């Protein structure tokens, strides 16, 4: 069966996403396609498939987050140029598999003459002939779907997180908490998944949030978390200020414990310090506001900003989720 799949399907992963690509390939029972990536002295680069792709259904895995070696812009250009090379080489269909989609947060104008960068990125994908884009827990689903004219597929990590947490929450009263009003739909989807996994109702709450000139404020909690484990959920962690503020509000609201889930662990330089802060007024200053933090592997684990969180940080694999999506797309589902 695997040979028959490989006869029709090609799976590539660009170098900085190779570890993730290998996990997806292992789930599918296929091998990653061979390709070349070259860097030139002036900073330019080229990439090309080494395996034949003419007439094939091609999937390219590349997560578009910045790291010390390549910026998000570098990775975006590499992916676009590789997709263009695949189309020129006769690929029947090319799907970009992008666990973390860069610029998805800039999806609307919030100030006069602001760019709508999400839409510009969509135009770039379409310009090189991309047939479909697959991503995980994008910042704004409606904006993502409306920005692209090619096919879009949106995967959600809620079921992955629910399966991971269900054993440790057995017999524990819990409430799912959105750290801002914009994340209520995401939190509700996870609340339903968590309720199904536990076989009993799970509560719901929300924390207010205001952002101006990069400053986050607001700490009013709507909903009941008293005596419960509060489960914060967000699409990503960058500086950590949103989750830290929401976690403090939950503790002030009487939560017995607070944990946080985020699909994309970007972890900027000071995120570990922000999220590792102790409970204010706790006699044991070693007791942090967040007891546990869970992320997916859409961003490669081991980022420097998360070093201080290692004892409390867990990573859930999304490789099988992407592998199943690739197989279903290939089969026309």
Coordinates of C-alpha atoms in Angstrom, one line a residue:
X1 CA 0.0 0.0 0.0
X2 CA 2.8 2.4 0.9
X3 CA 4.4 1.8 -2.5
X4 CA 1.2 2.6 -4.3
X5 CA 0.9 5.8 -2.3
X6 CA 4.5 6.8 -3.2
X7 CA 3.8 6.1 -6.9
X8 CA 1.3 9.0 -6.9
X9 CA 2.2 11.1 -3.9
X10 CA 5.4 13.0 -3.2
X11 CA 6.2 14.4 0.2
X12 CA 9.0 17.0 0.7
X13 CA 10.2 18.9 3.8
X14 CA 12.6 21.8 3.5
X15 CA 15.7 21.7 5.6
X16 CA 14.6 23.7 8.7
X17 CA 11.4 21.6 8.9
X18 CA 12.9 18.2 8.2
X19 CA 12.5 16.8 11.7
X20 CA 8.8 17.5 11.6
X21 CA 8.6 16.2 8.0
X22 CA 10.2 12.9 9.0
X23 CA 7.6 12.4 11.7
X24 CA 4.8 13.0 9.2
X25 CA 6.5 10.7 6.7
X26 CA 6.8 8.0 9.3
X27 CA 3.1 8.2 10.1
X28 CA 2.3 7.9 6.4
X29 CA 4.8 5.1 5.9
X30 CA 6.6 6.9 3.1
X31 CA 10.0 8.5 2.6
X32 CA 10.7 12.2 2.2
X33 CA 11.5 13.2 -1.4
X34 CA 15.1 14.2 -2.2
X35 CA 15.7 17.9 -2.9
X36 CA 18.6 20.4 -3.0
X37 CA 18.9 23.7 -1.1
X38 CA 21.8 25.9 -1.9
X39 CA 22.9 29.2 -0.3
X40 CA 24.9 31.7 -2.2
X41 CA 27.6 34.1 -0.9
X42 CA 25.3 37.2 -1.4
X43 CA 22.5 35.7 0.8
X44 CA 20.4 34.4 -2.1
X45 CA 19.4 30.8 -2.3
X46 CA 17.8 28.2 -4.6
X47 CA 16.0 24.9 -4.1
X48 CA 14.8 22.2 -6.4
X49 CA 13.4 18.7 -6.3
X50 CA 15.8 15.9 -7.1
X51 CA 13.0 13.3 -7.4
X52 CA 10.7 13.4 -10.5
X53 CA 7.4 15.1 -9.7
X54 CA 5.7 15.3 -13.1
X55 CA 2.1 14.4 -12.9
X56 CA 2.3 13.8 -9.1
X57 CA 0.4 15.0 -6.1
X58 CA 3.1 16.9 -4.2
X59 CA 3.0 18.1 -0.5
X60 CA 5.7 20.4 0.9
X61 CA 6.1 20.8 4.6
X62 CA 7.6 24.0 5.9
X63 CA 6.7 25.9 9.1
X64 CA 7.1 29.6 8.8
X65 CA 8.4 30.8 12.1
X66 CA 11.6 32.8 12.6
X67 CA 14.6 31.2 14.3
X68 CA 18.3 32.2 14.8
X69 CA 19.2 30.7 11.4
X70 CA 16.4 31.9 9.2
X71 CA 13.8 34.6 9.6
X72 CA 10.1 34.0 8.7
X73 CA 10.7 36.0 5.5
X74 CA 13.6 33.6 4.6
X75 CA 11.5 30.6 5.1
X76 CA 8.5 32.1 3.2
X77 CA 10.7 32.8 0.2
X78 CA 12.3 29.4 0.3
X79 CA 8.9 27.7 0.3
X80 CA 7.4 29.9 -2.5
X81 CA 10.5 29.4 -4.7
X82 CA 10.4 25.6 -4.1
X83 CA 6.6 25.5 -5.0
X84 CA 7.3 27.4 -8.2
X85 CA 10.1 24.9 -9.1
X86 CA 7.7 22.0 -8.5
X87 CA 5.1 23.5 -10.8
X88 CA 7.7 24.2 -13.4
X89 CA 8.8 20.6 -13.1
X90 CA 5.3 19.4 -14.0
X91 CA 3.7 18.6 -10.6
X92 CA 0.0 18.0 -11.1
X93 CA -0.9 19.6 -7.8
X94 CA 1.2 21.2 -5.0
X95 CA -0.1 21.6 -1.5
X96 CA 1.8 23.8 1.0
X97 CA 1.7 22.1 4.5
X98 CA 2.5 25.0 6.9
X99 CA 2.2 24.1 10.6
X100 CA 2.8 27.7 11.6
X101 CA 1.7 30.3 9.0
X102 CA 3.7 33.6 9.3
X103 CA 1.8 36.9 9.2
X104 CA -1.5 35.4 10.1
X105 CA -1.9 37.8 13.0
X106 CA -1.9 40.9 10.7
X107 CA -5.3 40.1 9.2
X108 CA -7.0 43.5 9.3
X109 CA -6.4 47.2 9.5
X110 CA -6.2 48.4 13.1
X111 CA -4.7 51.8 12.3
X112 CA -4.9 54.1 9.4
X113 CA -3.1 52.9 6.2
X114 CA -2.2 49.6 7.9
X115 CA -1.2 46.6 5.7
X116 CA -3.4 43.5 5.6
X117 CA -0.4 41.2 5.4
X118 CA -2.3 38.0 5.6
X119 CA -3.9 38.8 2.2
X120 CA -0.6 39.7 0.6
X121 CA 1.0 36.4 1.7
X122 CA -2.0 34.6 0.2
X123 CA -1.4 36.4 -3.1
X124 CA 2.2 35.2 -3.1
X125 CA 1.2 31.6 -2.6
X126 CA -1.3 31.8 -5.4
X127 CA 1.2 33.6 -7.7
X128 CA 3.6 30.6 -7.7
X129 CA 0.7 28.2 -8.4
X130 CA 0.0 26.7 -5.0
X131 CA -3.1 24.6 -5.2
X132 CA -3.9 24.3 -1.5
X133 CA -2.6 25.5 1.9
X134 CA -2.9 23.4 5.1
X135 CA -2.2 25.0 8.4
X136 CA -2.9 24.5 12.1
X137 CA -4.9 26.7 14.5
X138 CA -4.5 29.9 12.5
X139 CA -5.0 33.2 14.4
X140 CA -8.2 34.2 12.7
X141 CA -10.0 31.4 10.8
X142 CA -12.4 33.7 8.8
X143 CA -9.5 36.0 7.8
X144 CA -7.4 33.0 6.6
X145 CA -10.2 31.5 4.6
X146 CA -11.2 34.8 3.0
X147 CA -7.6 35.8 2.2
X148 CA -6.9 32.8 -0.1
X149 CA -8.5 32.0 -3.4
X150 CA -6.9 28.6 -3.6
X151 CA -8.1 25.8 -1.4
X152 CA -7.5 26.2 2.4
X153 CA -7.5 23.5 5.0
X154 CA -7.6 24.3 8.7
X155 CA -6.6 21.8 11.3
X156 CA -7.2 22.2 15.0
X157 CA -5.1 20.9 18.0
X158 CA -8.1 20.7 20.4
X159 CA -8.4 16.9 20.1
X160 CA -4.7 16.5 20.6
X161 CA -4.7 18.6 23.8
X162 CA -7.8 16.9 25.1
X163 CA -6.4 13.4 24.8
X164 CA -3.2 14.5 26.4
X165 CA -4.9 16.1 29.4
X166 CA -7.7 13.6 30.0
X167 CA -5.8 11.2 32.2
X168 CA -4.5 13.9 34.6
X169 CA -7.9 15.6 34.8
X170 CA -9.9 12.5 35.7
X171 CA -11.9 13.3 38.8
X172 CA -10.8 16.9 38.7
X173 CA -13.2 19.8 38.3
X174 CA -12.0 22.0 35.5
X175 CA -12.9 25.2 33.5
X176 CA -11.6 26.1 30.1
X177 CA -10.6 29.8 30.0
X178 CA -10.1 32.1 27.0
X179 CA -7.5 34.7 27.7
X180 CA -9.4 37.3 25.7
X181 CA -12.8 37.7 24.0
X182 CA -11.3 37.0 20.5
X183 CA -10.5 33.4 21.6
X184 CA -13.9 32.4 22.9
X185 CA -14.7 30.3 19.9
X186 CA -11.4 28.5 20.2
X187 CA -11.9 27.9 23.9
X188 CA -15.5 26.6 23.3
X189 CA -14.3 24.1 20.7
X190 CA -11.7 22.9 23.2
X191 CA -14.2 22.8 26.0
X192 CA -16.4 20.5 24.0
X193 CA -13.4 18.3 23.1
X194 CA -12.4 18.2 26.8
X195 CA -16.0 17.3 27.9
X196 CA -16.1 14.5 25.3
X197 CA -12.7 13.1 26.5
X198 CA -13.7 13.2 30.2
X199 CA -17.3 12.2 29.7
X200 CA -18.7 15.0 31.8
X201 CA -19.3 18.8 31.5
X202 CA -16.4 21.2 31.7
X203 CA -16.9 24.8 32.7
X204 CA -16.1 27.9 30.7
X205 CA -14.7 31.4 31.5
X206 CA -13.1 34.4 29.8
X207 CA -10.6 37.1 30.8
X208 CA -10.9 40.7 29.5
X209 CA -7.9 42.0 27.5
X210 CA -7.0 45.3 26.0
X211 CA -3.9 46.0 23.9
X212 CA -2.6 49.5 22.9
X213 CA 0.9 50.3 21.6
X214 CA 2.0 46.8 22.6
X215 CA 0.8 47.2 26.2
X216 CA -1.6 44.5 27.4
X217 CA -4.1 45.3 30.2
X218 CA -7.4 44.1 31.7
X219 CA -7.9 41.4 34.4
X220 CA -11.6 41.0 34.9
X221 CA -12.6 37.3 34.9
X222 CA -16.0 36.3 33.6
X223 CA -17.1 32.8 34.7
X224 CA -16.4 30.6 37.7
X225 CA -13.0 28.9 38.3
X226 CA -13.1 28.8 42.1
X227 CA -11.6 25.6 43.4
X228 CA -11.1 24.3 39.9
X229 CA -8.2 23.7 37.6
X230 CA -8.3 26.5 35.1
X231 CA -7.1 25.6 31.6
X232 CA -6.1 28.6 29.5
X233 CA -6.0 28.0 25.8
X234 CA -4.6 30.3 23.0
X235 CA -3.3 29.9 19.5
X236 CA 0.2 31.0 20.3
X237 CA 2.7 32.1 22.9
X238 CA 5.1 34.9 22.0
X239 CA 6.1 37.2 24.9
X240 CA 3.8 35.3 27.3
X241 CA 2.2 38.5 28.7
X242 CA -1.3 37.5 27.6
X243 CA -1.2 34.1 29.3
X244 CA 0.6 35.4 32.4
X245 CA -2.1 38.1 32.9
X246 CA -4.9 35.7 32.4
X247 CA -3.3 33.1 34.7
X248 CA -3.0 35.7 37.5
X249 CA -6.7 36.6 37.0
X250 CA -7.6 32.9 37.4
X251 CA -5.6 32.6 40.6
X252 CA -7.2 35.8 41.9
X253 CA -10.5 34.2 41.1
X254 CA -9.8 31.3 43.3
X255 CA -8.6 28.6 40.9
X256 CA -6.9 25.7 42.6
X257 CA -4.4 25.4 39.8
X258 CA -3.8 27.0 36.4
X259 CA -2.4 25.4 33.3
X260 CA -2.0 26.8 29.7
X261 CA -2.3 25.3 26.2
X262 CA -1.0 27.0 23.1
X263 CA -0.7 25.5 19.7
X264 CA 2.4 27.5 18.6
X265 CA 5.2 27.9 21.1
X266 CA 7.1 30.9 19.6
X267 CA 8.6 31.9 23.0
X268 CA 10.4 35.2 22.5
X269 CA 13.5 35.9 24.6
X270 CA 11.8 36.8 27.9
X271 CA 8.8 34.5 27.7
X272 CA 10.2 32.0 30.2
X273 CA 10.7 34.8 32.8
X274 CA 7.2 36.2 32.2
X275 CA 5.5 32.8 32.4
X276 CA 7.6 31.5 35.3
X277 CA 6.6 34.3 37.7
X278 CA 5.5 33.2 41.1
X279 CA 2.1 33.6 42.6
X280 CA 2.0 37.1 44.2
X281 CA 1.9 36.8 48.0
X282 CA 2.6 33.1 48.1
X283 CA 4.9 32.2 51.0
X284 CA 6.6 29.7 48.7
X285 CA 8.0 31.9 45.9
X286 CA 8.9 28.7 44.0
X287 CA 5.2 28.2 43.3
X288 CA 4.6 29.6 39.8
X289 CA 1.3 31.0 38.5
X290 CA 1.3 28.4 35.8
X291 CA 1.8 24.8 37.0
X292 CA 1.9 23.3 33.5
X293 CA 2.3 24.6 29.9
X294 CA 1.5 22.4 26.8
X295 CA 2.3 23.3 23.2
X296 CA 2.3 21.4 19.9
X297 CA 5.4 20.8 17.8
X298 CA 4.3 23.1 15.0
X299 CA 7.3 25.2 16.1
X300 CA 10.4 23.1 16.7
X301 CA 10.8 22.6 20.5
X302 CA 14.0 23.9 22.2
X303 CA 13.7 27.6 21.7
X304 CA 15.8 29.7 24.0
X305 CA 12.8 31.6 25.3
X306 CA 11.4 28.4 26.8
X307 CA 14.5 27.3 28.7
X308 CA 13.2 28.4 32.0
X309 CA 10.0 26.5 31.5
X310 CA 11.4 23.1 30.7
X311 CA 10.4 21.4 33.9
X312 CA 6.8 22.4 33.3
X313 CA 6.6 22.3 29.5
X314 CA 5.2 19.4 27.5
X315 CA 5.1 19.1 23.7
X316 CA 2.3 17.2 21.9
X317 CA 3.0 15.9 18.4
X318 CA 0.8 17.0 15.6
X319 CA 2.5 14.9 13.0
X320 CA -0.3 12.3 12.8
X321 CA -2.9 15.1 12.4
X322 CA -1.0 16.4 9.4
X323 CA -0.3 13.0 8.0
X324 CA -4.0 12.1 8.1
X325 CA -4.9 15.4 6.4
X326 CA -2.4 14.8 3.7
X327 CA -3.8 11.3 3.0
X328 CA -7.4 12.5 2.9
X329 CA -6.5 15.4 0.6
X330 CA -4.6 13.0 -1.7
X331 CA -7.7 10.6 -1.7
X332 CA -9.9 13.5 -2.6
X333 CA -11.8 13.7 0.7

